[in-house]
Short mmCIF file of C-alpha atoms and ligand atoms in Angstrom, two decimals:
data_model
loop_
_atom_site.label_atom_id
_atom_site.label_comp_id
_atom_site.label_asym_id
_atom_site.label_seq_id
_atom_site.Cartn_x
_atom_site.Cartn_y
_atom_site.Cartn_z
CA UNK A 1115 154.00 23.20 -3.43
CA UNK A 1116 151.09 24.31 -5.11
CA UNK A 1117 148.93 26.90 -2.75
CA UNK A 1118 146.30 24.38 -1.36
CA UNK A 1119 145.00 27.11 0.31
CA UNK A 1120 141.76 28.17 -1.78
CA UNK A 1121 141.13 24.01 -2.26
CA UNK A 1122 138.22 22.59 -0.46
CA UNK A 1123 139.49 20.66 2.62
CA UNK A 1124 140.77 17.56 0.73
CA UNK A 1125 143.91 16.82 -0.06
CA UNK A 1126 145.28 16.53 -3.79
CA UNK A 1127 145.09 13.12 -4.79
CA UNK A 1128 146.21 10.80 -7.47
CA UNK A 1129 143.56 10.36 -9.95
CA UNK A 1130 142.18 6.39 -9.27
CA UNK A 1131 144.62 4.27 -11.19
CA UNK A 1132 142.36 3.04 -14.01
CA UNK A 1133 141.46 6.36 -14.98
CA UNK A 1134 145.24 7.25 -15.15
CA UNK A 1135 145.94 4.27 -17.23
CA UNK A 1136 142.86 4.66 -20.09
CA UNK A 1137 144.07 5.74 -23.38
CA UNK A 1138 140.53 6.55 -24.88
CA UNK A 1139 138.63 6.93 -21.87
CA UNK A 1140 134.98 6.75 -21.88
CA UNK A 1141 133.58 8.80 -19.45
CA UNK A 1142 130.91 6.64 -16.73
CA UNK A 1143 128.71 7.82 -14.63
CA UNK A 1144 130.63 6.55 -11.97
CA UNK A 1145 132.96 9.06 -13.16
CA UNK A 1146 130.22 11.97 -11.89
CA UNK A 1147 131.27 13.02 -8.28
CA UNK A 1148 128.28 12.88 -6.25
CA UNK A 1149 126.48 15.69 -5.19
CA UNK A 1150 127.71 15.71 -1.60
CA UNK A 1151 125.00 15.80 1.54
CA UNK A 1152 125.77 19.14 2.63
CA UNK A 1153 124.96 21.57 0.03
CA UNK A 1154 127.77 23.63 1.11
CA UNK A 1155 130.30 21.23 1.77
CA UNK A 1156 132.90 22.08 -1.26
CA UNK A 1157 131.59 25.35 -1.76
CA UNK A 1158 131.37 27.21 -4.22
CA UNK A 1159 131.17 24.23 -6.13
CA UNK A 1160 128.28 21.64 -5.73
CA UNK A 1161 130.12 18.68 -6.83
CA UNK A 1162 133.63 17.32 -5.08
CA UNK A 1163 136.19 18.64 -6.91
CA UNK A 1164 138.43 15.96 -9.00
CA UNK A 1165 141.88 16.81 -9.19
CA UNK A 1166 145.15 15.25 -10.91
CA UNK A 1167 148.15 16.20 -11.16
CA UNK A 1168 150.40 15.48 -13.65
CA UNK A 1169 153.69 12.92 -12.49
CA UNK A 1170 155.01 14.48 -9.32
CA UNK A 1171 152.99 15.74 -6.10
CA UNK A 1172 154.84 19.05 -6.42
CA UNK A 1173 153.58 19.85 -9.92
CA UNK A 1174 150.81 22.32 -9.99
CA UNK A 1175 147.46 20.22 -10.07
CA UNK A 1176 144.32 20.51 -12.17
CA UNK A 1177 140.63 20.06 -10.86
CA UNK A 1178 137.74 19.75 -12.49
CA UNK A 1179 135.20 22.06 -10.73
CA UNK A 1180 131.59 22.51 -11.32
CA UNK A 1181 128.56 24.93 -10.07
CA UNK A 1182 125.69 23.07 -11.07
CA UNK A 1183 123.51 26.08 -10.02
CA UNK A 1184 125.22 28.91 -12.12
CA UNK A 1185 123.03 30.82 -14.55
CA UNK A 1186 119.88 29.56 -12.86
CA UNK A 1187 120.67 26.15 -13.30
CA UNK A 1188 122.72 26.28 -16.46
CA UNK A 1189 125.38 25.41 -14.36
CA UNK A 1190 129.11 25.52 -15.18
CA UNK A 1191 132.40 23.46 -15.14
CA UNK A 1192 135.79 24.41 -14.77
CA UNK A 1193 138.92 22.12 -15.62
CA UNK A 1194 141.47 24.27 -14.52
CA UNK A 1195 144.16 25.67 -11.73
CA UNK A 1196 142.49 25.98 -8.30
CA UNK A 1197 143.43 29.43 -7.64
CA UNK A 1198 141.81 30.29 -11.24
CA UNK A 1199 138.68 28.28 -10.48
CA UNK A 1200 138.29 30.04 -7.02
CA UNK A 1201 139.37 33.57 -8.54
CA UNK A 1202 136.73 33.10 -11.52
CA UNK A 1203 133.59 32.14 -9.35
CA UNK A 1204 134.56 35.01 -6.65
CA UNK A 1205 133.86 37.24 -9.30
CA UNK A 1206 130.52 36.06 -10.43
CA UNK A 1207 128.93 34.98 -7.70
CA UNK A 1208 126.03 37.22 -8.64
CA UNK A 1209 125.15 34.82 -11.26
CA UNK A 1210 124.69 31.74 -9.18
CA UNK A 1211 121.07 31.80 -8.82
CA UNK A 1212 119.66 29.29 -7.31
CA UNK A 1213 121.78 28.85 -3.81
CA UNK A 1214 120.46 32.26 -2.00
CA UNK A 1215 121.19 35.16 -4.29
CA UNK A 1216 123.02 37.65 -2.56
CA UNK A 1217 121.49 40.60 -0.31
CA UNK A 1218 121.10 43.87 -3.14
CA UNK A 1219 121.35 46.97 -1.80
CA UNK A 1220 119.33 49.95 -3.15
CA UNK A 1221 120.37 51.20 -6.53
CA UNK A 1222 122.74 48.20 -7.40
CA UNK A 1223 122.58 47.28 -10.75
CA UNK A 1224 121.35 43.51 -11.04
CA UNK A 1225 122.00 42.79 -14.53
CA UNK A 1226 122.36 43.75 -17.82
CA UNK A 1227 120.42 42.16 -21.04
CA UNK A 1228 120.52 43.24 -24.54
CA UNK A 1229 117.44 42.82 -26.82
CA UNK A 1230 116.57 39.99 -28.98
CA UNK A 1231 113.84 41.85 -30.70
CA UNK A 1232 113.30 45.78 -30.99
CA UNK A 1233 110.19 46.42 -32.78
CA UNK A 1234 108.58 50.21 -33.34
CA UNK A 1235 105.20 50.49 -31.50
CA UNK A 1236 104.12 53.12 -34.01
CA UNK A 1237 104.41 50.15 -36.66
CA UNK A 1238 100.51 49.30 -34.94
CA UNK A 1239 99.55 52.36 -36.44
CA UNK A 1240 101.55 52.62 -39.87
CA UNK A 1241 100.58 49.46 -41.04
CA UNK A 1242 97.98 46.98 -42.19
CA UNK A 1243 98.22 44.42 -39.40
CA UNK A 1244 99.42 41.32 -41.75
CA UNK A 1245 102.00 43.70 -43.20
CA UNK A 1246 103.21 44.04 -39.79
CA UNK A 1247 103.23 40.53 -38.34
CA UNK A 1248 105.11 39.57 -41.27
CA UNK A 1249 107.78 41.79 -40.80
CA UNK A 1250 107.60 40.42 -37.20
CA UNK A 1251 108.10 36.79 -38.00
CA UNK A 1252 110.42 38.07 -40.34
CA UNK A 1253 112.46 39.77 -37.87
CA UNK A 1254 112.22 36.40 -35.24
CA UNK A 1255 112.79 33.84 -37.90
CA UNK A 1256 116.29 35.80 -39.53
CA UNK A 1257 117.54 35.34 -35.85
CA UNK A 1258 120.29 32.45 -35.35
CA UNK A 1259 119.32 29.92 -33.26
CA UNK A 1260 119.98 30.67 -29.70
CA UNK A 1261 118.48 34.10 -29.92
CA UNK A 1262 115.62 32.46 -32.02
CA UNK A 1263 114.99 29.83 -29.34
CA UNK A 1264 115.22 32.19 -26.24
CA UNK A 1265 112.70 34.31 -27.88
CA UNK A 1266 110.36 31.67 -28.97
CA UNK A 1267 110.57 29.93 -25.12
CA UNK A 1268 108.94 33.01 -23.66
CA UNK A 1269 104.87 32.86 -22.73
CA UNK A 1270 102.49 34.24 -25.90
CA UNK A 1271 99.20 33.54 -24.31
CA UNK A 1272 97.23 37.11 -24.79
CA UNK A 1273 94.52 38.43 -26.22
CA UNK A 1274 95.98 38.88 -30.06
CA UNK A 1275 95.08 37.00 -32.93
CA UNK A 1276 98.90 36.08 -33.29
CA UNK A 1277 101.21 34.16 -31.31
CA UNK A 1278 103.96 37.06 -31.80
CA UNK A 1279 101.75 39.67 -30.85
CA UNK A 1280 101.21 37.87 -28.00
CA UNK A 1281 104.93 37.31 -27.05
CA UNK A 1282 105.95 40.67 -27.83
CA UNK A 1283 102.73 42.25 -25.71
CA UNK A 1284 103.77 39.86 -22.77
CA UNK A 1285 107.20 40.18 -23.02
CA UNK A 1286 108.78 43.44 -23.84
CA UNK A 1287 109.95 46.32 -21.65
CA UNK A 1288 108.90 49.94 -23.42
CA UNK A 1289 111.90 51.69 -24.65
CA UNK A 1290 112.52 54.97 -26.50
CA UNK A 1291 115.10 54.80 -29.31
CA UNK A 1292 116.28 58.38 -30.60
CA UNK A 1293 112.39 59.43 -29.26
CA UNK A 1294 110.31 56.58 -30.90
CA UNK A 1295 108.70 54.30 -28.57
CA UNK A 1296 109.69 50.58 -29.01
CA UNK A 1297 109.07 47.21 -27.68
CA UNK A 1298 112.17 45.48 -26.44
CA UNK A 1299 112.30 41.73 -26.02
CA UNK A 1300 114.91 41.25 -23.48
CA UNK A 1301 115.35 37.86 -22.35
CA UNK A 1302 116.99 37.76 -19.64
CA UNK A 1303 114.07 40.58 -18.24
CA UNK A 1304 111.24 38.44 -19.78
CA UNK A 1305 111.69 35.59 -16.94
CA UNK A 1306 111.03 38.61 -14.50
CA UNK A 1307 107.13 38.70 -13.22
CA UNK A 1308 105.11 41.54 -12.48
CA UNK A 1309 104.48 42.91 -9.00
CA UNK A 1310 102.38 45.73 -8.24
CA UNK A 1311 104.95 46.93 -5.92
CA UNK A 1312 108.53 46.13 -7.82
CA UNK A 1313 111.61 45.52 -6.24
CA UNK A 1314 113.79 46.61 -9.22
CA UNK A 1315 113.24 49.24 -12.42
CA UNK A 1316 115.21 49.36 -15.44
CA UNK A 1317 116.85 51.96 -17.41
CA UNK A 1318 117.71 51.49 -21.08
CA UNK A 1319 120.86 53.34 -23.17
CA UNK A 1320 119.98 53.72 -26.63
CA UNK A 1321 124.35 53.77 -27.38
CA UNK A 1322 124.73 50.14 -26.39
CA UNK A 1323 121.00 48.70 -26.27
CA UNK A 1324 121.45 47.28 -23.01
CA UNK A 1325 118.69 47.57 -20.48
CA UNK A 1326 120.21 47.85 -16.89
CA UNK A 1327 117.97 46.31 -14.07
CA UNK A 1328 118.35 48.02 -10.64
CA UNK A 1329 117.23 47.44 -7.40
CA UNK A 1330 114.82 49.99 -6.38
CA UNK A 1331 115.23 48.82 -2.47
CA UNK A 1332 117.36 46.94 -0.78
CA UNK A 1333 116.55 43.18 -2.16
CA UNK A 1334 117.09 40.19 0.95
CA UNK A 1335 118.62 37.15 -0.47
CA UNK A 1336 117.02 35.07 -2.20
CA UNK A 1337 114.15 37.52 -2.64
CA UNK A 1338 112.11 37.10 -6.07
CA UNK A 1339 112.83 39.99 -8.40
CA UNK A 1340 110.00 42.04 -9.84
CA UNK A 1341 109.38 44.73 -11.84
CA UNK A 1342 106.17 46.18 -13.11
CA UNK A 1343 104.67 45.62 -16.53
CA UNK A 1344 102.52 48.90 -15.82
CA UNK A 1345 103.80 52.02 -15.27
CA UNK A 1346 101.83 54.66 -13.15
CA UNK A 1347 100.13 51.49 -11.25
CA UNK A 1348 100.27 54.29 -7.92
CA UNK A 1349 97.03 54.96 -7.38
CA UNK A 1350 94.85 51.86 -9.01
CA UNK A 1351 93.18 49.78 -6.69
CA UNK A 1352 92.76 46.45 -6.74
CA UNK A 1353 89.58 45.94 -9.19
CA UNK A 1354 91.29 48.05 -11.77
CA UNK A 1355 94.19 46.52 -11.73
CA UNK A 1356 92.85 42.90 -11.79
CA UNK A 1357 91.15 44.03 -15.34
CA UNK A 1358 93.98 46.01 -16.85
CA UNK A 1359 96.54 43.23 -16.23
CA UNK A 1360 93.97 40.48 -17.18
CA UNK A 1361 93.01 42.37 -20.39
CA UNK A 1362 96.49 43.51 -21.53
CA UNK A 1363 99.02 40.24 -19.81
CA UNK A 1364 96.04 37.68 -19.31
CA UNK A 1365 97.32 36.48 -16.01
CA UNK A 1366 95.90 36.98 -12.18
CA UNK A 1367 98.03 38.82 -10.40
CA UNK A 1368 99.55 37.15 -7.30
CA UNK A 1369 101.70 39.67 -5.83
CA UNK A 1370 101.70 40.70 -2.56
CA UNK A 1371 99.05 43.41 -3.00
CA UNK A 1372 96.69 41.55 -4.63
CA UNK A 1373 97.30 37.68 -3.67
CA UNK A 1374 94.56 37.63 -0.88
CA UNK A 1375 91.26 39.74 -0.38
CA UNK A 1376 92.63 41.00 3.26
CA UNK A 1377 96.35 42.26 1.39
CA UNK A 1378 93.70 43.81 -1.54
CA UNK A 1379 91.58 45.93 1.39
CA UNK A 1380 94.38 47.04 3.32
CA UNK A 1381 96.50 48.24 -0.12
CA UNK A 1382 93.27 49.90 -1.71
CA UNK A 1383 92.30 51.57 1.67
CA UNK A 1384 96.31 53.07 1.60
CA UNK A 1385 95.62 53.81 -2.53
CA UNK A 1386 92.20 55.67 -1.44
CA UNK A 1387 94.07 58.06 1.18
CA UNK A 1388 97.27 58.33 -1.57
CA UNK A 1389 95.10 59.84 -4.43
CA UNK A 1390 92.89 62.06 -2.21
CA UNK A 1391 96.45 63.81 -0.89
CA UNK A 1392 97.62 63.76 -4.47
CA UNK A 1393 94.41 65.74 -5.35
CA UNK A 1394 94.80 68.01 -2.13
CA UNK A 1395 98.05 68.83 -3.32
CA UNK A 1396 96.90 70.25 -6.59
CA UNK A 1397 94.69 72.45 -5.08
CA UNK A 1398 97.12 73.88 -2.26
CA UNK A 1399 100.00 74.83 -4.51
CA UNK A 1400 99.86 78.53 -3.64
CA UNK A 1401 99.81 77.62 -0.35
CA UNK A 1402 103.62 76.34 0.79
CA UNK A 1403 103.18 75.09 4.54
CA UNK A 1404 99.99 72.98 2.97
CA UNK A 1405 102.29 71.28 0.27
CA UNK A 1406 104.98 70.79 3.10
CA UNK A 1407 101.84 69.10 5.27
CA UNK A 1408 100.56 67.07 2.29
CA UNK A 1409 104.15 66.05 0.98
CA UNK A 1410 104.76 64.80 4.42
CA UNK A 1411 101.62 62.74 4.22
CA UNK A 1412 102.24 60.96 0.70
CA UNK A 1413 105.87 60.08 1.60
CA UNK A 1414 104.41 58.72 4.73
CA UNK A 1415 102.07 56.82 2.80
CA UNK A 1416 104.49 55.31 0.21
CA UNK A 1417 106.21 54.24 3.18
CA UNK A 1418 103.32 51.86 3.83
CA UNK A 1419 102.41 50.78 0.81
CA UNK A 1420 106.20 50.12 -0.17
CA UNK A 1421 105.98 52.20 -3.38
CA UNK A 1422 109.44 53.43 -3.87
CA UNK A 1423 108.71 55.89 -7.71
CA UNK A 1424 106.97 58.63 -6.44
CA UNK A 1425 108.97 59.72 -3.38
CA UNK A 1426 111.92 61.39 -5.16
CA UNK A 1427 109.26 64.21 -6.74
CA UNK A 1428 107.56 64.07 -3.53
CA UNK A 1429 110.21 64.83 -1.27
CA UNK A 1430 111.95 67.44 -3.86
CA UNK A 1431 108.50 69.51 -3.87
CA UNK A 1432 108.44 69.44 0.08
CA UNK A 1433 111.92 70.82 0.22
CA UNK A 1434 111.30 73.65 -2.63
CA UNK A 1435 108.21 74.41 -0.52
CA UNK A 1436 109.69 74.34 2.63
CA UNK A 1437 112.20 76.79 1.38
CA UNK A 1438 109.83 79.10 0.39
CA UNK A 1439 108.57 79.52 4.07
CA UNK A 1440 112.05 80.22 4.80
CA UNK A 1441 112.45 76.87 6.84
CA UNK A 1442 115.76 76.16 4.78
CA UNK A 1443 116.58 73.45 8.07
CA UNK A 1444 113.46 71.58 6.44
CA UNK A 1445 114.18 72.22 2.87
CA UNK A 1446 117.50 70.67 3.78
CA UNK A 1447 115.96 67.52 5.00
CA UNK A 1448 113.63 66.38 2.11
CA UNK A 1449 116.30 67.80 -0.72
CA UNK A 1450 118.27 65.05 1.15
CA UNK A 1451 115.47 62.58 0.98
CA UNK A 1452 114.82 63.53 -2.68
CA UNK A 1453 118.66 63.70 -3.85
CA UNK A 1454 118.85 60.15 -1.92
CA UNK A 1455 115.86 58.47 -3.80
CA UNK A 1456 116.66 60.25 -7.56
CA UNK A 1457 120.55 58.91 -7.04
CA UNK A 1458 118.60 55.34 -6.87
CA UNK A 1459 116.24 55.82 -9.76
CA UNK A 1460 117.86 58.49 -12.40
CA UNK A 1461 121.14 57.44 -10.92
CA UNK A 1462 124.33 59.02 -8.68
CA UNK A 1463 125.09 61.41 -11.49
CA UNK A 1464 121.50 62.55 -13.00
CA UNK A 1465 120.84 65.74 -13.70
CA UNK A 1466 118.38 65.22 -10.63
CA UNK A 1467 120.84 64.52 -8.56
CA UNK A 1468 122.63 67.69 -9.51
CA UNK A 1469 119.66 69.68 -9.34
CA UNK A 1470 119.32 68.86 -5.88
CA UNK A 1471 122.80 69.09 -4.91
CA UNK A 1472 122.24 73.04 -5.51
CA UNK A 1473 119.91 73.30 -2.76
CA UNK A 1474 121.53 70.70 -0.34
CA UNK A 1475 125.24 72.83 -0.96
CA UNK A 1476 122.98 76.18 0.07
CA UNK A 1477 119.69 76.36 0.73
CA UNK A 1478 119.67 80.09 1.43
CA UNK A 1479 121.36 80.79 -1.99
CA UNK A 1480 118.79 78.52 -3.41
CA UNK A 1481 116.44 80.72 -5.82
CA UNK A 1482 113.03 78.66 -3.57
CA UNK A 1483 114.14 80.43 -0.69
CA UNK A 1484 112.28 83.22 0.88
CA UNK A 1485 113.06 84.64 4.67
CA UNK A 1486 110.19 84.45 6.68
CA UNK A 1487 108.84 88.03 7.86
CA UNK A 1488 110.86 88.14 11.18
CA UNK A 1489 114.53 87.36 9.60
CA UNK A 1490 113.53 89.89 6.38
CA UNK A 1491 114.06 92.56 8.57
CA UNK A 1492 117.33 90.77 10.18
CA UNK A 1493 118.52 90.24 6.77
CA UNK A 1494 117.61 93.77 5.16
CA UNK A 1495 119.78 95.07 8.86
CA UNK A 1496 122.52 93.11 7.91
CA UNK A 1497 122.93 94.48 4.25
CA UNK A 1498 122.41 97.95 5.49
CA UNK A 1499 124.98 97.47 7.99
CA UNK A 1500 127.58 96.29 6.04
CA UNK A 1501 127.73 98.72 2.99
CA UNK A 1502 126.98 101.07 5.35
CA UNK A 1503 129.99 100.51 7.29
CA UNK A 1504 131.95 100.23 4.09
CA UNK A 1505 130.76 103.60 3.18
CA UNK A 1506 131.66 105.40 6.32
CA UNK A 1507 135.23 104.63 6.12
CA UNK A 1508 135.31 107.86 4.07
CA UNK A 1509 133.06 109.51 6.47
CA UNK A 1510 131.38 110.64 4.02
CA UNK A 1511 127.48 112.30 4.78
CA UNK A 1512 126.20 110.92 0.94
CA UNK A 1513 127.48 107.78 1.78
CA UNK A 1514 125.20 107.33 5.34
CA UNK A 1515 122.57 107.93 2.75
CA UNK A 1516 123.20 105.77 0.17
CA UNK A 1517 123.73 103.21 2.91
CA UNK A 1518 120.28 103.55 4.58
CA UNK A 1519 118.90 103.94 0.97
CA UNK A 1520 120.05 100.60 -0.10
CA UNK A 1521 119.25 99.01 3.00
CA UNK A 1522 115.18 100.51 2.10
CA UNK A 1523 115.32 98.72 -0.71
CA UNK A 1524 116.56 95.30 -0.37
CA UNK A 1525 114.26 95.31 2.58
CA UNK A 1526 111.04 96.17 0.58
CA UNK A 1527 112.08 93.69 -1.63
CA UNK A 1528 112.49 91.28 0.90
CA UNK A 1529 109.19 92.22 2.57
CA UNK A 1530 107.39 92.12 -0.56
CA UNK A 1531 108.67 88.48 -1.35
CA UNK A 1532 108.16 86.95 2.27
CA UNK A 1533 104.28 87.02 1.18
CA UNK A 1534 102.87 89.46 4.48
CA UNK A 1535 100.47 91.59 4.15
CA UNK A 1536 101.39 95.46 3.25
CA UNK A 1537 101.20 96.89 6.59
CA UNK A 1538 103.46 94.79 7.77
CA UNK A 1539 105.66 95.03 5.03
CA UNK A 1540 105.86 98.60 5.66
CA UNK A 1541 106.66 98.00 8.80
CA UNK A 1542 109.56 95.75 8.02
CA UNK A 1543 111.16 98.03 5.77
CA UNK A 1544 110.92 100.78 8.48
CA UNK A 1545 112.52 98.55 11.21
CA UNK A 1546 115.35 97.89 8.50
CA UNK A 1547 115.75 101.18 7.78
CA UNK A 1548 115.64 102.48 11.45
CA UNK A 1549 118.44 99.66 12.14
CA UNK A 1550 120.20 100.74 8.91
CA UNK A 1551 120.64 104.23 10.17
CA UNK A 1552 121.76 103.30 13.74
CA UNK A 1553 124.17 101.68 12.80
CA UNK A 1554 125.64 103.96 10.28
CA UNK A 1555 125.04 106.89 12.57
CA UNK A 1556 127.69 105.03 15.37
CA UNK A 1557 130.01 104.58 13.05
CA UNK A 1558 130.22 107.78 12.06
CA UNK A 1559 130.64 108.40 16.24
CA UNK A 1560 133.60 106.19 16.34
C1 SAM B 1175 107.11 37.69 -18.94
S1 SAM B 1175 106.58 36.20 -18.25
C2 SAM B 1175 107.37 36.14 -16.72
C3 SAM B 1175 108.19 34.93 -16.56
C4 SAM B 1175 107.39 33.70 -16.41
N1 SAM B 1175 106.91 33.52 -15.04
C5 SAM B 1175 108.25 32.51 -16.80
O1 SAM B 1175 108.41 31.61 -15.98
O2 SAM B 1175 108.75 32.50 -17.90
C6 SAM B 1175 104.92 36.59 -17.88
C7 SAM B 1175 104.10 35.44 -17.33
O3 SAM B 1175 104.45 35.17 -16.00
C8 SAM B 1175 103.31 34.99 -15.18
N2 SAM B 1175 103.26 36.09 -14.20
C9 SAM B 1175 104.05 37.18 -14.19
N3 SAM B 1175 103.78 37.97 -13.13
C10 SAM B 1175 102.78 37.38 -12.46
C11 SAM B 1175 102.05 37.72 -11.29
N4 SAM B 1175 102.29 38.84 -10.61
N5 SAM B 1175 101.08 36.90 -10.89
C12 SAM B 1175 100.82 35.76 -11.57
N6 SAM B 1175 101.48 35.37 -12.70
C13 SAM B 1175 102.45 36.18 -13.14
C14 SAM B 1175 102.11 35.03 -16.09
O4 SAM B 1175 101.77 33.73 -16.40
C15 SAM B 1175 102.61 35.74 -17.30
O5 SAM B 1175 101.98 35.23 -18.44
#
C-alpha cells in the first residue's frame, strides 16, 4: 500500500476514464482542478491534487500537485510521489509568499540574492558621464535574457538624465568589493521598499556575491519586509527625510514614521530627545556614571522609536563604562544586551560578538574594570594577604616585608586608578598596608 498518510484527505482514485483512454491528450480547462473554497483545504497545495496510478491500486501512485502561490505568485507544480511532493514543499515553505509568510525571528536569515549588475561608484568620478552610461547599457544589454528582463522590470523614475542611472540609483544596495564601493542590483532585494525604521538589514560576502537579508527583529507573519535605502537615517526628522528621499529615490515615504502628520510629531519629538543624548554623551565621556545615565536613556529611546542599529554600540559603551565604576554586576548586563544585539547584526560569530564575550566570561579580568574606592582597599588586603601568607611559611622576617611591601604597591596602584582624590588614596593604601601587616604579623604567631 502506498503510505496515504502525507495525502490530503482523499482517497487515490482512478484517473476519469476518458483521460485514461486518450492517446494524444489535449489538455482542457476542465482538466484544471478548481481552486477549492477553503484556501487551506489541500494544503500545502492550492489546487486538489490529481492522482493516477498506474494498473493496480497497490502500485505506488503519482499526483500532480501545485502551489499556485510559491515564489510570490510564480507558483509551482509537482507531478510526482506524494511523500516527495510533501517532503519538497516542507522544506521551502519559506518561499511561499503570498499565504502568511512565516513568523522570523531576530537574526534569521530571509534570503539570499546574487547581483545582476555590480557597477563601481567611483566610475561617477573617473569618467565622462556618456563614457560611463555606455559601459552601463553595455553591461545590462550583454546579460541573457532572464537576468536582462529582471533588471529592466525594476522602477527607473529619478532624477538622472538616464533611465539606467535611474534604475541603478533606485535600485541597488551599496556594497564594498575588495574596499571599492559598488552598486549592487539585486533583484530579489529591489522588490523590497524603504522604511525609515527597517525590519531586516543585509550583509554582503565579497567570496560568493551573495547579499544575505536578515531580520533585524522578530518579523510577525505576513509582515511587509523593509529595509532602508539610507543609512544613518537615526536622527533625521521628518522634513529632512521627506527631501533626501524625494531628491535621491523620488518617492513619498509612507512608512510608519512618516505616513501621517500625528506618526511624523510623535517620531521627530523621540528623534529631538535621541540626538540631544547623543550630543550629551560626547561631552560626558570622562565622566563614566554620566555615560552609564545617558546610555540608559538612548537604549530607552530606541526602544520607542523601534530603531534596532544603534543599540549594540550603545549598550557595549554602557557596559565598558559601567565597568569602569567598578559596577561589573552592570557591566555584565549591557555586555549581554550588546553581545545579544551584535550576534543579530555582525552575526553569532563576529568579532563583536567575541569582543564581548571577554567581558561577559569576566568582567573583573576585563581591562574596563576599575574597583571602586571601598573594594581597592579590600582587594589590595587580599593580595597582601596571600603572598604574605605564602611568604611566612619560611618564617622568614624579609619576607613579612616584602609581603606588606607588595601589598603598598598594588594598593597605590589600585587607589590611583579608582579615580579618588589623593588624600584618600593615601588613605587607602595605608588601610591596605595596615591590613597587610596584620595579617602577616598572625601568621607569624601561629
Ligand atoms: C526598489 S523599488 C521597491 C519595490 C517596488 N515597490 C516594486 O513594487 O517594485 C522602489 C520603489 O518603491 C516605492 N517605494 C519604496 N519604498 C517606499 C515607501 N516607503 N513609501 C512609498 N513608496 C515606496 C517607490 O515607488 C520607489 O520608487
Amino acid at each position: 500500500e502506498p503510505s496515504t498518510q502525507s495525502l490530503p484527505p482523499r482517497e487515490f482514485t482512478s484517473p476519469p476514464a476518458e483521460h485514461a483512454l486518450r492517446g494524444d491528450l489535449v489538455c482542457e480547462l476542465d482538466d484544471v482542478a478548481p481552486r477549492p473554497r477553503h484556501p487551506d483545504a489541500f494544503r500545502p497545495w492550492t489546487h486538489e491534487p490529481y492522482c493516477i496510478h498506474p494498473v493496480e491500486k497497490t502500485l505506488l501512485g503519482f499526483c500532480t500537485f501545485t502551489n499556485a502561490d510559491f515564489m510570490g505568485g510564480r507558483g509551482l507544480s509537482l507531478v510526482t510521489l506524494p511523500d516527495l511532493a510533501q517532503a519538497i514543499m516542507e522544506r521551502t515553505t519559506m518561499a511561499i509568499s503570498s499565504s502568511p509568510r512565516p513568523a522570523i525571528k531576530a537574526g534569521e536569515t530571509i534570503f539570499l540574492d546574487y547581483p545582476a549588475l555590480l557597477i563601481s561608484r567611483d566610475s561617477v568620478e573617473v569618467f565622462e558621464p556618456e563614457e560611463r552610461i555606455r559601459m552601463n547599457w553595455m553591461a545590462l544589454l550583454q546579460l541573457p535574457d532572464a537576468g536582462r528582463g529582471e533588471v529592466r522590470d525594476m522602477a527607473s523614475d529619478g532624477k538622472y538624465k538616464d533611465e539606467l542611472d535611474n534604475l541603478v540609483a533606485m535600485n541597488s544596495l551599496g556594497v564594498q568589493y575588495a574596499g571599492f564601493r559598488q552598486y549592487g542590483t539585486f533583484p530579489e532585494a529591489a522588490k523590497m521598499n524603504h522604511d525609515c525604521i527597517p525590519n531586516t538589514y543585509y550583509r554582503f560576502n565579497d567570496t560568493t556575491l551573495a547579499v544575505e537579508v536578515f531580520a533585524i527583529r522578530d518579523v510577525k507573519p505576513g509582515e511587509e519586509l523593509t529595509y532602508s535605502y539610507v543609512d544613518g537615517l537615526q536622527e533625521i526628522p521628518y522634513k529632512d527625510r521627506h527631501r533626501l528621499l524625494g531628491s535621491q529615490f523620488h518617492f513619498e515615504c509612507n512608512c510608519s514614521i512618516c505616513g501621517d502628520t500625528a506618526s511624523r510629531r510623535e517620531s521627530n519629538r523621540r528623534r529631538d530627545n535621541i540626538k540631544n543624548a547623543k550630543a550629551a554623551l560626547n561631552e560626558v565621556s570622562d565622566d563614566a556614571a554620566q555615560v552609564v545615565a545617558l546610555c540608559k536613556k538612548l537604549l530607552r529611546l530606541y526602544g520607542e522609536e523601534g530603531m534596532i542599529l544603534p543599540r549594540p554600540l550603545t549598550a557595549e559603551i554602557a557596559a565598558y563604562a559601567a565597568n569602569q565604576m567598578g559596577d561589573a554586576k552592570e557591566a555584565l548586563r549591557y555586555a549581554k544586551i550588546a553581545r545579544d544585539y551584535w550576534s543579530i547584526i555582525a552575526g553569532p560569530h563576529s568579532s563583536e560578538v567575541t569582543r564581548l564575550e571577554e567581558l561577559i566570561r569576566a568582567p573583573k579580568d576585563h581591562g574596563s574594570y576599575k574597583p571602586k574606592a571601598g573594594e581597592a582597599a579590600e582587594e589590595s588586603m587580599g593580595a597582601g594577604g596571600g603572598s604574605g601568607q605564602e611568604m611566612m611559611e619560611d618564617e622568614d622576617e624579609e619576607a613579612v616585608l616584602d609581603a606588606v611591601r607588595a601589598a603598598m604597591l598594588k594598593a597605590k596602584k589600585v587607589a590611583k586608578e579608582s579615580g579618588v582624590g589623593e588624600k584618600e588614596q593615601e588613605k587607602l593604601v595605608e588601610q591596605a598596608v595596615q591590613a597587610a601587616l596584620k595579617r602577616a604579623m598572625s601568621k607569624d604567631e601561629l
